[in-house]
PDB file of C-alpha atoms in Angstrom:
ATOM      1  CA  MET A   1     -74.619 -19.075 -18.638  1.00 75.00           C
ATOM      2  CA  LYS A   2     -76.789 -15.871 -19.042  1.00 82.00           C
ATOM      3  CA  ILE A   3     -77.686 -14.300 -15.132  1.00 88.00           C
ATOM      4  CA  PRO A   4     -81.366 -14.825 -14.676  1.00 89.00           C
ATOM      5  CA  LYS A   5     -83.132 -11.925 -14.038  1.00 92.00           C
ATOM      6  CA  ARG A   6     -84.576 -12.885 -10.412  1.00 91.00           C
ATOM      7  CA  LEU A   7     -80.550 -12.996  -9.391  1.00 95.00           C
ATOM      8  CA  GLU A   8     -79.470  -9.633 -11.109  1.00 94.00           C
ATOM      9  CA  PRO A   9     -80.046  -7.990  -7.459  1.00 93.00           C
ATOM     10  CA  LEU A  10     -78.174 -10.322  -5.597  1.00 95.00           C
ATOM     11  CA  ILE A  11     -75.404  -9.672  -8.204  1.00 94.00           C
ATOM     12  CA  GLU A  12     -75.639  -5.928  -8.334  1.00 94.00           C
ATOM     13  CA  ASP A  13     -75.718  -5.798  -4.283  1.00 94.00           C
ATOM     14  CA  GLY A  14     -72.405  -7.964  -4.397  1.00 94.00           C
ATOM     15  CA  LEU A  15     -74.512 -11.137  -2.532  1.00 95.00           C
ATOM     16  CA  ILE A  16     -73.349 -13.275  -5.296  1.00 96.00           C
ATOM     17  CA  ASP A  17     -70.373 -12.601  -7.997  1.00 95.00           C
ATOM     18  CA  GLY A  18     -71.779 -14.990 -10.880  1.00 95.00           C
ATOM     19  CA  VAL A  19     -74.040 -17.797 -11.580  1.00 96.00           C
ATOM     20  CA  VAL A  20     -72.552 -21.294 -12.676  1.00 95.00           C
ATOM     21  CA  ARG A  21     -75.264 -23.454 -13.576  1.00 95.00           C
ATOM     22  CA  GLN A  22     -79.263 -23.927 -12.998  1.00 95.00           C
ATOM     23  CA  LEU A  23     -79.367 -27.209 -10.399  1.00 94.00           C
ATOM     24  CA  MET A  24     -83.005 -28.018 -10.903  1.00 90.00           C
ATOM     25  CA  SER A  25     -86.595 -27.058 -11.118  1.00 88.00           C
ATOM     26  CA  GLY A  26     -89.070 -27.632  -9.051  1.00 80.00           C
ATOM     27  CA  LYS A  27     -92.730 -27.239  -8.131  1.00 77.00           C
ATOM     28  CA  GLU A  28     -92.063 -24.231  -5.842  1.00 81.00           C
ATOM     29  CA  ALA A  29     -88.559 -22.749  -6.544  1.00 89.00           C
ATOM     30  CA  MET A  30     -85.930 -23.075  -8.957  1.00 93.00           C
ATOM     31  CA  VAL A  31     -82.291 -23.532  -7.934  1.00 96.00           C
ATOM     32  CA  PHE A  32     -79.036 -21.906  -9.297  1.00 97.00           C
ATOM     33  CA  VAL A  33     -75.799 -22.989  -8.372  1.00 97.00           C
ATOM     34  CA  VAL A  34     -73.667 -19.634  -7.740  1.00 97.00           C
ATOM     35  CA  ARG A  35     -70.087 -18.159  -7.279  1.00 96.00           C
ATOM     36  CA  CYS A  36     -69.821 -16.023  -3.824  1.00 96.00           C
ATOM     37  CA  GLY A  37     -65.858 -15.071  -3.636  1.00 95.00           C
ATOM     38  CA  ASP A  38     -64.094 -18.258  -3.408  1.00 95.00           C
ATOM     39  CA  ASP A  39     -67.464 -20.229  -2.175  1.00 96.00           C
ATOM     40  CA  ILE A  40     -69.669 -22.044  -4.082  1.00 96.00           C
ATOM     41  CA  ARG A  41     -73.256 -21.803  -2.943  1.00 97.00           C
ATOM     42  CA  CYS A  42     -76.875 -22.242  -4.279  1.00 96.00           C
ATOM     43  CA  ALA A  43     -79.530 -19.769  -4.611  1.00 97.00           C
ATOM     44  CA  LYS A  44     -83.350 -20.741  -4.376  1.00 95.00           C
ATOM     45  CA  VAL A  45     -85.373 -18.640  -6.685  1.00 94.00           C
ATOM     46  CA  TYR A  46     -89.516 -18.893  -5.326  1.00 89.00           C
ATOM     47  CA  LYS A  47     -91.699 -19.094  -8.490  1.00 81.00           C
ATOM     48  CA  GLU A  48     -94.740 -16.852  -8.420  1.00 71.00           C
ATOM     49  CA  ALA A  49     -97.845 -18.527  -7.065  1.00 60.00           C
ATOM     50  CA  ASN A  50     -99.330 -18.870 -10.095  1.00 51.00           C
ATOM     51  CA  LYS A  51     -96.960 -20.650 -11.725  1.00 45.00           C
ATOM     52  CA  ARG A  52     -96.149 -23.014  -9.258  1.00 44.00           C
ATOM     53  CA  SER A  53     -98.277 -26.456  -8.207  1.00 46.00           C
ATOM     54  CA  PHE A  54     -97.720 -26.604  -4.292  1.00 46.00           C
ATOM     55  CA  ARG A  55    -100.919 -24.724  -2.961  1.00 48.00           C
ATOM     56  CA  GLN A  56    -100.731 -23.100   0.344  1.00 47.00           C
ATOM     57  CA  ALA A  57    -103.246 -25.007   1.932  1.00 52.00           C
ATOM     58  CA  VAL A  58    -104.994 -23.978   4.887  1.00 48.00           C
ATOM     59  CA  ASP A  59    -103.422 -26.990   6.745  1.00 50.00           C
ATOM     60  CA  TYR A  60    -100.140 -25.489   6.632  1.00 46.00           C
ATOM     61  CA  THR A  61    -100.952 -22.073   6.953  1.00 50.00           C
ATOM     62  CA  GLU A  62    -103.144 -21.880  10.190  1.00 50.00           C
ATOM     63  CA  ASN A  63    -101.581 -19.933  12.851  1.00 53.00           C
ATOM     64  CA  ARG A  64     -99.207 -18.031  10.403  1.00 47.00           C
ATOM     65  CA  LYS A  65     -99.681 -14.345  12.102  1.00 50.00           C
ATOM     66  CA  THR A  66     -98.213 -11.231  10.482  1.00 46.00           C
ATOM     67  CA  LYS A  67     -97.691  -8.108  12.823  1.00 48.00           C
ATOM     68  CA  ASN A  68     -98.772  -5.832  10.057  1.00 49.00           C
ATOM     69  CA  SER A  69    -102.434  -5.483  10.685  1.00 52.00           C
ATOM     70  CA  ARG A  70    -103.108  -3.986   7.177  1.00 50.00           C
ATOM     71  CA  GLN A  71    -101.539  -6.941   5.634  1.00 44.00           C
ATOM     72  CA  ALA A  72    -103.654  -8.963   7.892  1.00 44.00           C
ATOM     73  CA  ARG A  73    -106.922  -7.747   6.556  1.00 48.00           C
ATOM     74  CA  ALA A  74    -105.966  -7.506   2.796  1.00 42.00           C
ATOM     75  CA  MET A  75    -104.685 -11.463   3.332  1.00 42.00           C
ATOM     76  CA  ALA A  76    -108.144 -12.027   4.758  1.00 47.00           C
ATOM     77  CA  LYS A  77    -110.087 -10.298   1.676  1.00 51.00           C
ATOM     78  CA  GLY A  78    -108.018 -11.815  -0.651  1.00 51.00           C
ATOM     79  CA  THR A  79    -106.892  -8.599  -2.272  1.00 57.00           C
ATOM     80  CA  ARG A  80    -103.648  -8.457  -4.899  1.00 54.00           C
ATOM     81  CA  TYR A  81    -101.996  -6.889  -2.010  1.00 47.00           C
ATOM     82  CA  GLY A  82    -103.097  -9.337   0.258  1.00 46.00           C
ATOM     83  CA  ARG A  83    -102.211 -12.333  -2.335  1.00 51.00           C
ATOM     84  CA  GLN A  84     -98.275 -10.814  -2.367  1.00 52.00           C
ATOM     85  CA  ALA A  85     -98.031 -10.400   1.438  1.00 51.00           C
ATOM     86  CA  GLN A  86     -98.998 -13.866   1.685  1.00 55.00           C
ATOM     87  CA  GLU A  87     -96.579 -15.073  -0.648  1.00 59.00           C
ATOM     88  CA  ALA A  88     -93.780 -13.298   1.124  1.00 59.00           C
ATOM     89  CA  ALA A  89     -95.019 -14.899   4.276  1.00 58.00           C
ATOM     90  CA  TRP A  90     -95.038 -18.079   2.874  1.00 63.00           C
ATOM     91  CA  GLN A  91     -91.332 -17.974   1.476  1.00 69.00           C
ATOM     92  CA  ASN A  92     -90.309 -16.359   5.168  1.00 82.00           C
ATOM     93  CA  ALA A  93     -91.820 -19.598   6.743  1.00 82.00           C
ATOM     94  CA  GLU A  94     -89.055 -21.713   5.027  1.00 88.00           C
ATOM     95  CA  VAL A  95     -86.197 -19.025   5.725  1.00 91.00           C
ATOM     96  CA  ASP A  96     -87.477 -18.328   9.399  1.00 92.00           C
ATOM     97  CA  ALA A  97     -87.505 -22.640   9.834  1.00 93.00           C
ATOM     98  CA  LEU A  98     -84.150 -22.903   8.147  1.00 95.00           C
ATOM     99  CA  TYR A  99     -82.388 -20.447  10.723  1.00 95.00           C
ATOM    100  CA  ARG A 100     -84.327 -22.057  13.513  1.00 95.00           C
ATOM    101  CA  LEU A 101     -83.144 -25.692  12.638  1.00 97.00           C
ATOM    102  CA  ALA A 102     -80.060 -24.816  11.727  1.00 96.00           C
ATOM    103  CA  GLY A 103     -79.260 -23.053  15.238  1.00 96.00           C
ATOM    104  CA  ALA A 104     -80.848 -26.452  16.702  1.00 96.00           C
ATOM    105  CA  GLY A 105     -78.456 -28.471  15.036  1.00 96.00           C
ATOM    106  CA  VAL A 106     -80.697 -30.026  12.540  1.00 98.00           C
ATOM    107  CA  ARG A 107     -79.346 -31.419   9.334  1.00 98.00           C
ATOM    108  CA  VAL A 108     -80.319 -28.773   7.169  1.00 98.00           C
ATOM    109  CA  PRO A 109     -78.229 -26.408   4.442  1.00 97.00           C
ATOM    110  CA  LYS A 110     -77.060 -23.474   6.191  1.00 96.00           C
ATOM    111  CA  PRO A 111     -78.666 -20.483   5.116  1.00 95.00           C
ATOM    112  CA  TYR A 112     -77.037 -17.177   4.347  1.00 95.00           C
ATOM    113  CA  ASN A 113     -79.418 -14.246   3.524  1.00 94.00           C
ATOM    114  CA  PHE A 114     -82.589 -13.587   1.630  1.00 94.00           C
ATOM    115  CA  HIS A 115     -83.176 -11.076  -0.558  1.00 90.00           C
ATOM    116  CA  GLU A 116     -85.530 -10.383  -3.293  1.00 84.00           C
ATOM    117  CA  GLY A 117     -87.321 -13.446  -2.720  1.00 87.00           C
ATOM    118  CA  VAL A 118     -84.299 -15.232  -3.330  1.00 94.00           C
ATOM    119  CA  LEU A 119     -82.654 -17.610  -0.480  1.00 95.00           C
ATOM    120  CA  LEU A 120     -78.958 -17.972  -0.475  1.00 96.00           C
ATOM    121  CA  MET A 121     -77.764 -20.894   1.128  1.00 96.00           C
ATOM    122  CA  GLU A 122     -75.529 -23.956   1.913  1.00 97.00           C
ATOM    123  CA  LEU A 123     -74.376 -25.951  -1.473  1.00 97.00           C
ATOM    124  CA  VAL A 124     -74.579 -29.706  -0.229  1.00 97.00           C
ATOM    125  CA  THR A 125     -72.381 -31.872  -1.885  1.00 96.00           C
ATOM    126  CA  GLY A 126     -71.631 -35.680  -2.133  1.00 94.00           C
ATOM    127  CA  ALA A 127     -68.528 -37.538  -1.630  1.00 88.00           C
ATOM    128  CA  ASP A 128     -67.243 -36.698  -5.387  1.00 91.00           C
ATOM    129  CA  GLY A 129     -67.855 -32.839  -4.393  1.00 91.00           C
ATOM    130  CA  ASP A 130     -70.414 -32.617  -6.792  1.00 93.00           C
ATOM    131  CA  ALA A 131     -74.377 -31.295  -5.771  1.00 95.00           C
ATOM    132  CA  ALA A 132     -75.496 -33.951  -3.838  1.00 97.00           C
ATOM    133  CA  PRO A 133     -77.972 -36.575  -4.931  1.00 96.00           C
ATOM    134  CA  ARG A 134     -81.623 -36.730  -3.757  1.00 96.00           C
ATOM    135  CA  LEU A 135     -82.775 -39.823  -1.616  1.00 97.00           C
ATOM    136  CA  ASN A 136     -85.081 -40.905  -4.123  1.00 96.00           C
ATOM    137  CA  ASP A 137     -82.152 -41.349  -6.696  1.00 96.00           C
ATOM    138  CA  LEU A 138     -80.054 -43.792  -4.702  1.00 96.00           C
ATOM    139  CA  SER A 139     -80.685 -47.631  -3.461  1.00 95.00           C
ATOM    140  CA  PHE A 140     -79.430 -49.055  -0.038  1.00 97.00           C
ATOM    141  CA  GLU A 141     -78.102 -52.035   1.107  1.00 98.00           C
ATOM    142  CA  PRO A 142     -80.361 -52.958   4.183  1.00 98.00           C
ATOM    143  CA  GLU A 143     -77.452 -51.917   6.889  1.00 98.00           C
ATOM    144  CA  LEU A 144     -77.070 -48.328   5.377  1.00 98.00           C
ATOM    145  CA  ALA A 145     -81.226 -48.147   5.067  1.00 98.00           C
ATOM    146  CA  ARG A 146     -81.674 -48.957   9.143  1.00 98.00           C
ATOM    147  CA  GLN A 147     -78.654 -46.310   9.581  1.00 98.00           C
ATOM    148  CA  TYR A 148     -80.097 -43.434   7.385  1.00 98.00           C
ATOM    149  CA  HIS A 149     -83.856 -44.301   8.976  1.00 98.00           C
ATOM    150  CA  GLN A 150     -82.528 -43.923  12.365  1.00 98.00           C
ATOM    151  CA  THR A 151     -80.314 -40.997  11.676  1.00 98.00           C
ATOM    152  CA  LEU A 152     -83.487 -39.270   9.919  1.00 98.00           C
ATOM    153  CA  ILE A 153     -85.875 -40.292  12.729  1.00 98.00           C
ATOM    154  CA  MET A 154     -83.308 -38.447  15.327  1.00 98.00           C
ATOM    155  CA  GLU A 155     -83.703 -35.166  12.912  1.00 98.00           C
ATOM    156  CA  VAL A 156     -87.448 -35.354  13.322  1.00 98.00           C
ATOM    157  CA  VAL A 157     -87.208 -35.684  17.030  1.00 98.00           C
ATOM    158  CA  ARG A 158     -84.628 -32.729  17.330  1.00 98.00           C
ATOM    159  CA  MET A 159     -87.102 -30.581  14.373  1.00 98.00           C
ATOM    160  CA  LEU A 160     -89.688 -31.286  17.022  1.00 98.00           C
ATOM    161  CA  CYS A 161     -87.615 -30.068  20.029  1.00 98.00           C
ATOM    162  CA  ALA A 162     -86.816 -26.860  17.855  1.00 97.00           C
ATOM    163  CA  GLY A 163     -90.829 -26.436  17.714  1.00 97.00           C
ATOM    164  CA  VAL A 164     -91.145 -27.617  13.961  1.00 97.00           C
ATOM    165  CA  VAL A 165     -92.953 -30.058  11.926  1.00 97.00           C
ATOM    166  CA  HIS A 166     -91.431 -30.185   8.216  1.00 97.00           C
ATOM    167  CA  GLY A 167     -94.776 -31.229   6.880  1.00 95.00           C
ATOM    168  CA  ASP A 168     -93.836 -32.938   3.832  1.00 94.00           C
ATOM    169  CA  LEU A 169     -90.978 -34.923   4.502  1.00 97.00           C
ATOM    170  CA  SER A 170     -89.857 -37.909   2.231  1.00 97.00           C
ATOM    171  CA  GLU A 171     -87.295 -39.389  -0.025  1.00 97.00           C
ATOM    172  CA  PHE A 172     -87.572 -36.161  -2.628  1.00 95.00           C
ATOM    173  CA  ASN A 173     -86.581 -33.389  -0.141  1.00 94.00           C
ATOM    174  CA  ILE A 174     -83.572 -35.174   1.389  1.00 98.00           C
ATOM    175  CA  LEU A 175     -80.062 -34.914   0.224  1.00 97.00           C
ATOM    176  CA  VAL A 176     -77.519 -37.125   0.984  1.00 97.00           C
ATOM    177  CA  GLY A 177     -74.309 -35.347   1.170  1.00 97.00           C
ATOM    178  CA  SER A 178     -70.865 -36.272   1.715  1.00 95.00           C
ATOM    179  CA  ASP A 179     -71.579 -37.377   5.543  1.00 95.00           C
ATOM    180  CA  GLY A 180     -74.991 -38.425   5.401  1.00 96.00           C
ATOM    181  CA  PRO A 181     -78.342 -37.176   4.646  1.00 98.00           C
ATOM    182  CA  VAL A 182     -79.675 -33.400   4.789  1.00 98.00           C
ATOM    183  CA  ILE A 183     -83.202 -32.031   5.063  1.00 98.00           C
ATOM    184  CA  ILE A 184     -84.122 -29.505   2.542  1.00 96.00           C
ATOM    185  CA  ASP A 185     -87.408 -27.514   1.310  1.00 93.00           C
ATOM    186  CA  LEU A 186     -89.228 -26.424   4.425  1.00 92.00           C
ATOM    187  CA  PRO A 187     -91.634 -23.503   3.202  1.00 87.00           C
ATOM    188  CA  GLN A 188     -94.640 -25.675   4.489  1.00 89.00           C
ATOM    189  CA  ALA A 189     -93.103 -26.465   7.852  1.00 93.00           C
ATOM    190  CA  VAL A 190     -95.089 -25.645  10.756  1.00 93.00           C
ATOM    191  CA  ASP A 191     -95.297 -24.917  14.222  1.00 93.00           C
ATOM    192  CA  ALA A 192     -95.644 -27.589  16.429  1.00 95.00           C
ATOM    193  CA  ALA A 193     -97.598 -26.100  18.807  1.00 93.00           C
ATOM    194  CA  GLY A 194     -99.610 -23.649  16.984  1.00 90.00           C
ATOM    195  CA  ASN A 195    -101.228 -25.692  14.458  1.00 93.00           C
ATOM    196  CA  ASN A 196    -103.925 -28.341  14.677  1.00 93.00           C
ATOM    197  CA  HIS A 197    -102.696 -30.493  12.070  1.00 95.00           C
ATOM    198  CA  ALA A 198     -98.938 -30.824  13.341  1.00 96.00           C
ATOM    199  CA  SER A 199     -99.072 -34.176  14.862  1.00 96.00           C
ATOM    200  CA  ASP A 200    -100.619 -35.642  11.898  1.00 97.00           C
ATOM    201  CA  MET A 201     -98.222 -33.923   9.813  1.00 97.00           C
ATOM    202  CA  LEU A 202     -95.574 -35.628  11.694  1.00 98.00           C
ATOM    203  CA  GLU A 203     -96.865 -38.978  11.611  1.00 98.00           C
ATOM    204  CA  ARG A 204     -97.215 -38.796   8.028  1.00 98.00           C
ATOM    205  CA  ASP A 205     -93.604 -37.414   7.839  1.00 98.00           C
ATOM    206  CA  VAL A 206     -92.291 -40.322   9.744  1.00 98.00           C
ATOM    207  CA  ALA A 207     -94.277 -42.524   7.908  1.00 98.00           C
ATOM    208  CA  ASN A 208     -93.108 -41.556   4.498  1.00 98.00           C
ATOM    209  CA  LEU A 209     -89.599 -42.297   5.441  1.00 98.00           C
ATOM    210  CA  ARG A 210     -90.795 -45.594   6.929  1.00 98.00           C
ATOM    211  CA  ASN A 211     -92.515 -46.616   3.857  1.00 98.00           C
ATOM    212  CA  TYR A 212     -89.354 -45.688   1.920  1.00 98.00           C
ATOM    213  CA  PHE A 213     -86.347 -47.489   3.408  1.00 98.00           C
ATOM    214  CA  GLY A 214     -88.750 -50.328   4.177  1.00 98.00           C
ATOM    215  CA  GLN A 215     -88.308 -51.064   0.599  1.00 97.00           C
ATOM    216  CA  TYR A 216     -85.002 -52.044   1.775  1.00 98.00           C
ATOM    217  CA  ALA A 217     -84.998 -53.209   5.321  1.00 98.00           C
ATOM    218  CA  PRO A 218     -88.473 -54.672   5.746  1.00 98.00           C
ATOM    219  CA  GLU A 219     -88.781 -54.804   9.482  1.00 98.00           C
ATOM    220  CA  LEU A 220     -88.854 -50.846   9.396  1.00 98.00           C
ATOM    221  CA  LEU A 221     -92.150 -51.356   8.008  1.00 98.00           C
ATOM    222  CA  THR A 222     -93.564 -52.822  11.302  1.00 97.00           C
ATOM    223  CA  THR A 223     -92.653 -49.666  13.350  1.00 97.00           C
ATOM    224  CA  ASP A 224     -94.343 -47.008  14.606  1.00 97.00           C
ATOM    225  CA  TYR A 225     -92.291 -43.974  15.438  1.00 98.00           C
ATOM    226  CA  GLY A 226     -94.552 -41.402  14.383  1.00 98.00           C
ATOM    227  CA  ARG A 227     -97.003 -41.993  17.335  1.00 97.00           C
ATOM    228  CA  GLU A 228     -94.253 -42.426  19.801  1.00 98.00           C
ATOM    229  CA  ILE A 229     -92.584 -39.287  19.535  1.00 98.00           C
ATOM    230  CA  TRP A 230     -95.647 -37.454  19.570  1.00 98.00           C
ATOM    231  CA  ALA A 231     -96.493 -39.055  22.683  1.00 97.00           C
ATOM    232  CA  LEU A 232     -93.272 -38.091  24.514  1.00 97.00           C
ATOM    233  CA  TYR A 233     -93.717 -34.590  23.025  1.00 97.00           C
ATOM    234  CA  GLU A 234     -97.162 -34.101  24.200  1.00 96.00           C
ATOM    235  CA  ALA A 235     -96.257 -35.193  27.816  1.00 96.00           C
ATOM    236  CA  GLY A 236     -92.809 -33.246  27.656  1.00 96.00           C
ATOM    237  CA  ALA A 237     -90.768 -35.861  27.641  1.00 97.00           C
ATOM    238  CA  LEU A 238     -88.946 -35.232  24.359  1.00 97.00           C
ATOM    239  CA  ASN A 239     -85.363 -34.471  24.025  1.00 97.00           C
ATOM    240  CA  PRO A 240     -82.409 -34.954  21.111  1.00 96.00           C
ATOM    241  CA  GLU A 241     -80.983 -37.817  23.298  1.00 96.00           C
ATOM    242  CA  VAL A 242     -84.360 -39.542  23.695  1.00 96.00           C
ATOM    243  CA  LYS A 243     -84.107 -43.687  23.501  1.00 97.00           C
ATOM    244  CA  LEU A 244     -86.715 -44.627  21.037  1.00 97.00           C
ATOM    245  CA  THR A 245     -88.501 -48.197  20.576  1.00 96.00           C
ATOM    246  CA  GLY A 246     -90.270 -48.082  17.314  1.00 96.00           C
ATOM    247  CA  GLN A 247     -93.364 -48.719  19.479  1.00 94.00           C
ATOM    248  CA  PHE A 248     -96.157 -47.202  20.211  1.00 90.00           C
ATOM    249  CA  ALA A 249     -99.105 -48.748  22.811  1.00 81.00           C
ATOM    250  CA  LYS A 250    -101.896 -46.545  23.175  1.00 71.00           C
ATOM    251  CA  SER A 251    -103.370 -46.241  26.826  1.00 58.00           C
ATOM    252  CA  GLU A 252    -106.366 -48.349  27.142  1.00 56.00           C
ATOM    253  CA  LYS A 253    -106.811 -47.427  31.023  1.00 59.00           C
ATOM    254  CA  ALA A 254    -110.351 -46.479  31.269  1.00 59.00           C
ATOM    255  CA  VAL A 255    -111.472 -42.811  32.009  1.00 59.00           C
ATOM    256  CA  ASP A 256    -113.342 -42.158  34.847  1.00 66.00           C
ATOM    257  CA  LEU A 257    -116.137 -40.375  33.541  1.00 70.00           C
ATOM    258  CA  GLY A 258    -118.119 -40.018  36.607  1.00 74.00           C
ATOM    259  CA  ALA A 259    -114.793 -37.984  37.954  1.00 72.00           C
ATOM    260  CA  VAL A 260    -114.743 -35.939  35.090  1.00 67.00           C
ATOM    261  CA  LEU A 261    -118.224 -34.939  35.358  1.00 76.00           C
ATOM    262  CA  ARG A 262    -117.997 -34.452  39.017  1.00 81.00           C
ATOM    263  CA  GLU A 263    -115.105 -32.206  38.525  1.00 76.00           C
ATOM    264  CA  ILE A 264    -117.042 -30.170  36.132  1.00 79.00           C
ATOM    265  CA  ASP A 265    -119.961 -29.647  38.395  1.00 80.00           C
ATOM    266  CA  ASP A 266    -117.787 -28.515  41.407  1.00 79.00           C
ATOM    267  CA  ALA A 267    -116.047 -26.043  39.034  1.00 77.00           C
ATOM    268  CA  LYS A 268    -119.468 -24.714  38.168  1.00 80.00           C
ATOM    269  CA  ASP A 269    -120.524 -24.558  41.886  1.00 80.00           C
ATOM    270  CA  GLU A 270    -117.128 -22.537  42.517  1.00 79.00           C
ATOM    271  CA  GLU A 271    -118.009 -19.911  39.759  1.00 75.00           C
ATOM    272  CA  ALA A 272    -121.471 -19.864  40.901  1.00 76.00           C
ATOM    273  CA  ALA A 273    -120.698 -18.887  44.437  1.00 76.00           C
ATOM    274  CA  ARG A 274    -117.800 -16.297  42.796  1.00 74.00           C
ATOM    275  CA  ARG A 275    -120.358 -14.577  41.117  1.00 72.00           C
ATOM    276  CA  LEU A 276    -122.561 -14.503  43.940  1.00 73.00           C
ATOM    277  CA  ARG A 277    -120.073 -12.954  46.238  1.00 70.00           C
ATOM    278  CA  LEU A 278    -119.512 -10.543  43.861  1.00 67.00           C
ATOM    279  CA  GLN A 279    -123.042  -9.014  43.451  1.00 68.00           C
ATOM    280  CA  THR A 280    -123.337  -9.440  47.099  1.00 65.00           C
ATOM    281  CA  PRO A 281    -123.022  -5.935  48.495  1.00 61.00           C
ATOM    282  CA  ALA A 282    -120.406  -5.598  51.606  1.00 54.00           C
ATOM    283  CA  GLN A 283    -121.651  -5.432  54.784  1.00 51.00           C
TER     284      GLN A 283
END
């Protein structure tokens, strides 16, 4: 096939040797099957911001920093250079998340390179050796639905242990490879500790899994893994080997408001005394 213009620099630099075919075109990128020596991989070519439907909502970009002060100012002002810098940061977020999650053992495609706005990574294949189908293109017997649901819930846990929340996880960005589900599409991934919306996003990701697999195994519809996982994370008790129940019971223990107010007053008194000591000349 004709070489897409965005892939030409990768061929010139020897990162890929040829383009086999276009695999898909989504809301944020086009994906091509490419040859790299004897290997077959995929190249994700990001669309320009004005040509894709997914918008960089503030909930996702909250707390994403740039070390370059000029870029930060331009991004804040919304200049052309700033928009370009913001777009680069958006793409880099997926690359960074992918490398972090692959290093943590999460079931994501193995990344190989990121060059000129193109992410070169593993091509996930199905049992027949062809490109793996998306989860939403398949149907399941109840037992396999339960198995895949449990696998993906533990992948959500593993991601959170690595400090990442997917933020847009659903049956549309999960592939079913020859050895099970693989999570894809991470440009909206957020830092769990640095984003105030991370808990809501995680609960939504988990709810999407529950609702999808609940079509095939209805008992899953009564589970509440999202809040259980986040509560364990906040308590510092989450790990990749954690045993989950799928249930969550919010503590009904009444807050001792009087004790809280007394602690606040004590702290104010201590601070006032400290300031007084600083203002009083030594004798």
